[in-house]
Tab-separated table of C-alpha atoms in Angstrom:
chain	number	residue	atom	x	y	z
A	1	UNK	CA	27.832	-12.193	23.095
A	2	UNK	CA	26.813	-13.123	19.490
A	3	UNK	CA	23.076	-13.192	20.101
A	4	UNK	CA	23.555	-10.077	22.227
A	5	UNK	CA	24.824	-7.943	19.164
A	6	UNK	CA	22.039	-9.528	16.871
A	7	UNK	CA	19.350	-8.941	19.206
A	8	UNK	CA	20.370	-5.309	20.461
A	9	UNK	CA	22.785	-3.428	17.453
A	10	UNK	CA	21.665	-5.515	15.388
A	11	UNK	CA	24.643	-6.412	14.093
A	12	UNK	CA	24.672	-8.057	10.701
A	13	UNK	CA	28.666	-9.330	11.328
A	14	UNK	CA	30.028	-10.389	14.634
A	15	UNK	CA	33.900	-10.695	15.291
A	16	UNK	CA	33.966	-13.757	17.327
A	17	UNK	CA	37.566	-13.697	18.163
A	18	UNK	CA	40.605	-15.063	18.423
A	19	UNK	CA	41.133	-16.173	22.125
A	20	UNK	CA	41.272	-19.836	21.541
A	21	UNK	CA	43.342	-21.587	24.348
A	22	UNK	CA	46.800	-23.016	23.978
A	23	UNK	CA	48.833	-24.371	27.031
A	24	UNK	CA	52.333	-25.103	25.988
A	25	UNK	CA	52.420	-26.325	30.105
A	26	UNK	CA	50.003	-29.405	28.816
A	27	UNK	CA	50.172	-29.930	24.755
A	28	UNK	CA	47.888	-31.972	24.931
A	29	UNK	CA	45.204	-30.122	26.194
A	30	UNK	CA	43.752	-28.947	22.927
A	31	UNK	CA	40.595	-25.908	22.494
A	32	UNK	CA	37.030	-27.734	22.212
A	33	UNK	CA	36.520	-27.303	18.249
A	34	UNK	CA	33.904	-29.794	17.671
A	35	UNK	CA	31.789	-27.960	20.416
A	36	UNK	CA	32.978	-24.186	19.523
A	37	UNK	CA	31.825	-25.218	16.016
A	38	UNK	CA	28.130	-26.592	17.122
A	39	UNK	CA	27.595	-23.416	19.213
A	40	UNK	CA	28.150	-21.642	16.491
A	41	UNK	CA	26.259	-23.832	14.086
A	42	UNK	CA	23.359	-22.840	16.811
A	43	UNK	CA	23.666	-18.840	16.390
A	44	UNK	CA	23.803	-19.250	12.746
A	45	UNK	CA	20.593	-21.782	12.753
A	46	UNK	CA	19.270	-18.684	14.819
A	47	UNK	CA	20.516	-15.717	13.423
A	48	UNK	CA	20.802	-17.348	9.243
A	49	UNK	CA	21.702	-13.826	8.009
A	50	UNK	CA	25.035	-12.901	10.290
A	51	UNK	CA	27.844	-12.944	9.188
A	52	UNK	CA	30.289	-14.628	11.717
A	53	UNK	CA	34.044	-13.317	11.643
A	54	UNK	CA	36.824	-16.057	13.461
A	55	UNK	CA	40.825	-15.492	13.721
A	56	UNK	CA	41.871	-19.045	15.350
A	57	UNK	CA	45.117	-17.971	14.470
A	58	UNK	CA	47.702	-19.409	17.085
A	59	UNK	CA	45.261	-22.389	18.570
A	60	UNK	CA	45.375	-23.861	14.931
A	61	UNK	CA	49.002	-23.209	13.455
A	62	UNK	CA	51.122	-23.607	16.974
A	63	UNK	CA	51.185	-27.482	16.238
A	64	UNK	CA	52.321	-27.129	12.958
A	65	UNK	CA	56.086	-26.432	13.721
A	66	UNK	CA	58.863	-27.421	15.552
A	67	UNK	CA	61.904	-25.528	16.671
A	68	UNK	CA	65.492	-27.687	16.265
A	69	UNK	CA	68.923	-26.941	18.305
A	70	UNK	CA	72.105	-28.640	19.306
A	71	UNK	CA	72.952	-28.420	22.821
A	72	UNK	CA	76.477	-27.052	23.252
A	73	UNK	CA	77.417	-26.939	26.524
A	74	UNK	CA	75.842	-27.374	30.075
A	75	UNK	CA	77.000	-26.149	33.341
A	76	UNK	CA	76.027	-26.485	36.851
A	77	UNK	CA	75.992	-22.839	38.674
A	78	UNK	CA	74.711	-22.289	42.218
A	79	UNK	CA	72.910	-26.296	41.964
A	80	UNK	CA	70.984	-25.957	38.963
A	81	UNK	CA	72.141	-27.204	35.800
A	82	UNK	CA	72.047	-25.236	32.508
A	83	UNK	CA	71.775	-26.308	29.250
A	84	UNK	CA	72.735	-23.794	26.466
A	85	UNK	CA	71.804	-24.236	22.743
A	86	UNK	CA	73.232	-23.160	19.232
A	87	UNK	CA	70.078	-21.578	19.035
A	88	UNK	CA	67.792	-18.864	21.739
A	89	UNK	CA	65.283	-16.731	21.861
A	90	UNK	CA	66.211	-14.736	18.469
A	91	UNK	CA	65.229	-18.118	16.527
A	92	UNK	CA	62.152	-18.851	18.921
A	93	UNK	CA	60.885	-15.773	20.865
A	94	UNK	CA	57.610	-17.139	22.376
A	95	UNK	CA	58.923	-18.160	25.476
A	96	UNK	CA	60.215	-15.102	26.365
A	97	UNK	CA	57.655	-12.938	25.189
A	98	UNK	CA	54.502	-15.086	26.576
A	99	UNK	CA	56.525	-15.719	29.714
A	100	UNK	CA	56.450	-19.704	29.527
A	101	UNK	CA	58.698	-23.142	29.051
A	102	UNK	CA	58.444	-24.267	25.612
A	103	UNK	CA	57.770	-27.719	26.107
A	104	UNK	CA	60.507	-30.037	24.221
A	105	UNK	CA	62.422	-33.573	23.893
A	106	UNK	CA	65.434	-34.632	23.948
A	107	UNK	CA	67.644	-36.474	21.092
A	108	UNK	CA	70.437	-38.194	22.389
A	109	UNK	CA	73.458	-38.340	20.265
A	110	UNK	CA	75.733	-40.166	22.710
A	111	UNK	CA	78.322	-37.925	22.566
A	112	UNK	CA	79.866	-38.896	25.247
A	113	UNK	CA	80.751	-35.318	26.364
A	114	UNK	CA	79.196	-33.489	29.710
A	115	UNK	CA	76.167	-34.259	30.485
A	116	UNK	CA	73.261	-33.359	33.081
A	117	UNK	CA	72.550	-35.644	35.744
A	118	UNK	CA	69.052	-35.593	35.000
A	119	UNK	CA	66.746	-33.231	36.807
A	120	UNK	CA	65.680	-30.002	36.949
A	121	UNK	CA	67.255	-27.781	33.849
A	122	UNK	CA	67.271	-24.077	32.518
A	123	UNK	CA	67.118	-24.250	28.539
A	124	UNK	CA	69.379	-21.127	27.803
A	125	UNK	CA	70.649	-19.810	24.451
A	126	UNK	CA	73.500	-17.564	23.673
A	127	UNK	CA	72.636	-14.010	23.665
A	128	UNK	CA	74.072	-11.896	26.284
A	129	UNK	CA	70.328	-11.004	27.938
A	130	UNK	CA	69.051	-12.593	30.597
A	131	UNK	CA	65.881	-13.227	28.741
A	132	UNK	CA	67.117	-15.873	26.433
A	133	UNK	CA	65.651	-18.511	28.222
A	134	UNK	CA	63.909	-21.166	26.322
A	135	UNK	CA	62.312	-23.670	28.645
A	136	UNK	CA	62.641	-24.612	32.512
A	137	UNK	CA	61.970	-27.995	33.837
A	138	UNK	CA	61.700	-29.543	37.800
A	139	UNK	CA	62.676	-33.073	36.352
A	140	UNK	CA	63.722	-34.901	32.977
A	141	UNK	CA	66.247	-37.103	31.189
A	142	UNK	CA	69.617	-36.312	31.843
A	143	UNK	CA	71.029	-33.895	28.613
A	144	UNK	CA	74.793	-34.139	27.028
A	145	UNK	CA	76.226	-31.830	24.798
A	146	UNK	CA	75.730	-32.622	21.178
A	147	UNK	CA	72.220	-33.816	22.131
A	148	UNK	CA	69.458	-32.393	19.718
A	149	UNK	CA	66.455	-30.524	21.566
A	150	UNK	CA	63.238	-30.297	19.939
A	151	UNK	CA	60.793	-27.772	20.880
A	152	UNK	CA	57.178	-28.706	20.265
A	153	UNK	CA	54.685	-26.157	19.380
A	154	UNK	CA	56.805	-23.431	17.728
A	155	UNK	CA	54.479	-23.056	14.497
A	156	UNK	CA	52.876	-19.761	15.878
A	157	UNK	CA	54.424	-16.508	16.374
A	158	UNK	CA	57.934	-17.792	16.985
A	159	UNK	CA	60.033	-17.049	14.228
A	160	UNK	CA	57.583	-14.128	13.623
A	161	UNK	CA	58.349	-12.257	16.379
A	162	UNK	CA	61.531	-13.003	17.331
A	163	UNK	CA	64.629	-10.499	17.207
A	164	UNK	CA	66.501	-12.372	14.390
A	165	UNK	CA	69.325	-10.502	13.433
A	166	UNK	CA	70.523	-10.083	17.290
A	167	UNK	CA	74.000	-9.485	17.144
A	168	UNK	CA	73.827	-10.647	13.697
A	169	UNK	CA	73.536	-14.171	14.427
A	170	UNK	CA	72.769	-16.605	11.801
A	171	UNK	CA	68.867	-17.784	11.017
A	172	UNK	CA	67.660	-21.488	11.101
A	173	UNK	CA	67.103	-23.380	8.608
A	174	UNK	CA	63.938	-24.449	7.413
A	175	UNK	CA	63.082	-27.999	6.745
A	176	UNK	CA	59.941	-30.045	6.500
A	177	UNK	CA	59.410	-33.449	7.584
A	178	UNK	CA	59.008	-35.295	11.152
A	179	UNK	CA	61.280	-33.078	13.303
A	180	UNK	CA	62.386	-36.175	15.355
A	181	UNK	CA	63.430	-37.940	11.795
A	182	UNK	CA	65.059	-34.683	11.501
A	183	UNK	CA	66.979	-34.474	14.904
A	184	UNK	CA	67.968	-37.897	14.479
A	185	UNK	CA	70.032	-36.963	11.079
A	186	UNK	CA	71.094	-34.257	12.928
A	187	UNK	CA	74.615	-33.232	11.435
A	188	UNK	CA	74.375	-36.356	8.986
Protein backbone atom coordinates (compact mmCIF):
# COMPACT_ATOMS: atom_id res chain seq x y z
CA UNK A 1 0.00 0.00 0.00
CA UNK A 2 3.03 2.25 0.81
CA UNK A 3 4.78 1.84 -2.53
CA UNK A 4 1.35 2.13 -4.14
CA UNK A 5 0.83 5.81 -2.84
CA UNK A 6 4.58 6.68 -3.72
CA UNK A 7 4.43 5.31 -7.06
CA UNK A 8 0.82 6.59 -8.12
CA UNK A 9 -0.18 10.04 -5.76
CA UNK A 10 2.88 10.37 -5.12
CA UNK A 11 2.54 10.72 -1.79
CA UNK A 12 5.37 12.32 0.11
CA UNK A 13 3.74 10.92 3.76
CA UNK A 14 2.00 7.64 4.15
CA UNK A 15 -0.23 6.83 7.30
CA UNK A 16 0.72 3.32 7.86
CA UNK A 17 -1.70 2.60 10.57
CA UNK A 18 -2.56 1.45 13.58
CA UNK A 19 -4.03 -2.14 13.15
CA UNK A 20 -1.37 -3.99 14.96
CA UNK A 21 -2.77 -7.33 16.40
CA UNK A 22 -3.50 -8.04 20.02
CA UNK A 23 -5.27 -11.33 21.18
CA UNK A 24 -6.14 -11.08 24.80
CA UNK A 25 -7.50 -15.05 23.89
CA UNK A 26 -3.49 -15.92 23.56
CA UNK A 27 -1.13 -13.10 25.37
CA UNK A 28 1.37 -14.45 24.21
CA UNK A 29 0.94 -14.19 20.75
CA UNK A 30 2.63 -10.87 20.23
CA UNK A 31 2.54 -8.53 16.50
CA UNK A 32 5.82 -9.36 14.33
CA UNK A 33 7.86 -5.99 15.15
CA UNK A 34 11.22 -7.04 14.16
CA UNK A 35 9.73 -7.95 10.66
CA UNK A 36 7.04 -4.92 10.45
CA UNK A 37 10.16 -2.81 11.16
CA UNK A 38 12.50 -4.43 8.21
CA UNK A 39 9.59 -4.04 5.72
CA UNK A 40 9.52 -0.82 6.45
CA UNK A 41 13.24 -0.28 6.61
CA UNK A 42 12.74 -1.69 2.79
CA UNK A 43 10.13 1.15 1.58
CA UNK A 44 12.22 3.72 3.17
CA UNK A 45 15.63 2.21 1.49
CA UNK A 46 13.21 2.59 -1.62
CA UNK A 47 11.29 5.51 -1.27
CA UNK A 48 14.39 7.72 1.13
CA UNK A 49 12.20 10.87 0.91
CA UNK A 50 8.61 9.58 2.52
CA UNK A 51 7.69 10.33 5.30
CA UNK A 52 6.18 7.23 7.13
CA UNK A 53 3.33 8.01 9.79
CA UNK A 54 2.71 4.79 12.58
CA UNK A 55 0.04 4.83 15.63
CA UNK A 56 0.99 1.30 17.36
CA UNK A 57 -1.02 2.56 19.97
CA UNK A 58 -2.81 -0.45 21.79
CA UNK A 59 -0.28 -3.40 20.41
CA UNK A 60 2.52 -1.51 22.40
CA UNK A 61 0.89 -0.06 25.72
CA UNK A 62 -1.81 -3.10 26.41
CA UNK A 63 1.11 -4.97 28.29
CA UNK A 64 1.96 -2.23 30.28
CA UNK A 65 -0.92 -2.50 32.89
CA UNK A 66 -2.71 -4.62 34.97
CA UNK A 67 -6.19 -4.39 36.37
CA UNK A 68 -6.48 -5.53 40.40
CA UNK A 69 -9.88 -6.75 42.26
CA UNK A 70 -10.99 -8.69 45.26
CA UNK A 71 -13.41 -11.30 44.63
CA UNK A 72 -16.44 -10.88 46.89
CA UNK A 73 -18.72 -13.38 46.46
CA UNK A 74 -19.42 -16.36 44.04
CA UNK A 75 -22.55 -18.16 43.35
CA UNK A 76 -23.62 -21.07 41.41
CA UNK A 77 -26.96 -20.19 39.25
CA UNK A 78 -28.47 -22.56 36.68
CA UNK A 79 -24.71 -24.83 36.87
CA UNK A 80 -22.34 -22.23 36.19
CA UNK A 81 -20.50 -20.60 38.80
CA UNK A 82 -20.05 -16.80 39.11
CA UNK A 83 -17.51 -14.93 40.48
CA UNK A 84 -18.25 -11.22 41.27
CA UNK A 85 -15.53 -8.58 42.00
CA UNK A 86 -15.20 -5.21 44.03
CA UNK A 87 -14.44 -3.97 40.80
CA UNK A 88 -16.41 -4.30 36.81
CA UNK A 89 -16.54 -2.98 33.80
CA UNK A 90 -16.61 0.88 34.99
CA UNK A 91 -12.83 0.29 36.22
CA UNK A 92 -11.92 -1.94 33.07
CA UNK A 93 -14.29 -1.48 30.07
CA UNK A 94 -12.40 -3.42 27.32
CA UNK A 95 -14.03 -6.50 27.72
CA UNK A 96 -17.22 -5.31 27.26
CA UNK A 97 -16.67 -2.96 24.65
CA UNK A 98 -14.26 -5.30 22.37
CA UNK A 99 -16.56 -8.19 23.20
CA UNK A 100 -13.77 -10.55 24.81
CA UNK A 101 -12.46 -12.41 28.27
CA UNK A 102 -9.79 -10.44 29.74
CA UNK A 103 -7.39 -12.98 30.39
CA UNK A 104 -6.35 -13.05 34.30
CA UNK A 105 -4.86 -15.07 37.46
CA UNK A 106 -5.81 -15.87 40.40
CA UNK A 107 -4.30 -14.87 44.03
CA UNK A 108 -5.34 -17.04 46.61
CA UNK A 109 -5.77 -15.57 49.98
CA UNK A 110 -7.05 -18.69 51.75
CA UNK A 111 -9.86 -17.24 53.08
CA UNK A 112 -11.44 -19.98 53.81
CA UNK A 113 -14.87 -18.62 52.71
CA UNK A 114 -16.98 -20.02 49.46
CA UNK A 115 -15.23 -21.02 46.94
CA UNK A 116 -15.61 -22.39 43.20
CA UNK A 117 -15.09 -25.88 42.57
CA UNK A 118 -12.85 -25.16 39.88
CA UNK A 119 -14.11 -25.01 36.33
CA UNK A 120 -15.75 -23.06 34.08
CA UNK A 121 -16.47 -19.30 35.62
CA UNK A 122 -18.25 -15.94 34.62
CA UNK A 123 -15.99 -12.95 35.98
CA UNK A 124 -18.91 -10.48 36.89
CA UNK A 125 -18.73 -7.09 38.63
CA UNK A 126 -21.36 -5.15 40.40
CA UNK A 127 -23.25 -2.88 38.24
CA UNK A 128 -26.78 -3.63 37.66
CA UNK A 129 -26.21 -4.24 33.55
CA UNK A 130 -25.84 -7.27 32.17
CA UNK A 131 -22.75 -6.14 30.42
CA UNK A 132 -20.47 -6.05 33.36
CA UNK A 133 -18.85 -9.05 32.55
CA UNK A 134 -15.16 -9.20 32.83
CA UNK A 135 -13.84 -12.53 31.67
CA UNK A 136 -15.40 -16.14 30.94
CA UNK A 137 -13.48 -19.27 31.26
CA UNK A 138 -14.35 -23.32 30.24
CA UNK A 139 -11.79 -24.44 33.01
CA UNK A 140 -9.39 -23.00 35.84
CA UNK A 141 -8.36 -23.07 39.49
CA UNK A 142 -11.04 -23.18 41.77
CA UNK A 143 -11.74 -19.19 43.14
CA UNK A 144 -12.78 -18.22 46.98
CA UNK A 145 -13.93 -15.08 48.05
CA UNK A 146 -11.27 -12.75 49.25
CA UNK A 147 -9.07 -14.14 46.44
CA UNK A 148 -7.28 -11.29 44.40
CA UNK A 149 -7.86 -11.46 40.46
CA UNK A 150 -5.43 -9.96 38.24
CA UNK A 151 -6.28 -9.04 34.83
CA UNK A 152 -3.39 -9.04 32.38
CA UNK A 153 -3.28 -6.68 29.57
CA UNK A 154 -5.38 -3.74 30.85
CA UNK A 155 -2.70 -0.93 29.90
CA UNK A 156 -4.74 0.12 26.72
CA UNK A 157 -7.99 1.74 26.53
CA UNK A 158 -9.35 0.35 29.79
CA UNK A 159 -9.55 2.90 32.24
CA UNK A 160 -9.85 5.28 29.22
CA UNK A 161 -12.93 4.29 28.12
CA UNK A 162 -14.65 2.99 30.76
CA UNK A 163 -17.92 4.57 32.40
CA UNK A 164 -16.22 5.53 35.74
CA UNK A 165 -18.49 7.37 37.71
CA UNK A 166 -21.41 4.60 37.16
CA UNK A 167 -23.61 4.99 39.90
CA UNK A 168 -20.96 6.94 41.46
CA UNK A 169 -18.84 4.16 42.37
CA UNK A 170 -15.45 4.69 43.65
CA UNK A 171 -12.16 4.68 41.13
CA UNK A 172 -9.09 2.31 41.58
CA UNK A 173 -6.24 3.08 42.76
CA UNK A 174 -3.21 3.42 40.96
CA UNK A 175 -0.04 1.73 41.91
CA UNK A 176 3.14 0.73 40.18
CA UNK A 177 5.12 -2.24 40.72
CA UNK A 178 4.72 -6.16 39.85
CA UNK A 179 0.91 -6.50 40.10
CA UNK A 180 1.30 -10.08 41.54
CA UNK A 181 3.76 -8.45 44.41
CA UNK A 182 0.87 -6.22 44.57
CA UNK A 183 -2.07 -8.79 44.88
CA UNK A 184 -0.11 -10.64 47.25
CA UNK A 185 -0.08 -7.47 49.83
CA UNK A 186 -3.41 -7.24 48.97
CA UNK A 187 -5.21 -5.54 52.05
CA UNK A 188 -1.74 -5.59 53.99
Amino acid sequence: MTRWAVRHLRAEEVNVGGGMAVDYAHPDRRFDWPTYGRLLGDVLAEHPTVRLRIEPGRAVTVYCGSYLTEVVDVKRSHGQWFVIVAGGTHHLRTPAAKGHSQPFVVVPRHAGGPRTDGGPVTVVGQLCTPKDVLARTTDGPAIAVGDVLVFAMAGAYAWNISHRDFLLHEPPDFRTGDPLALADRWGR
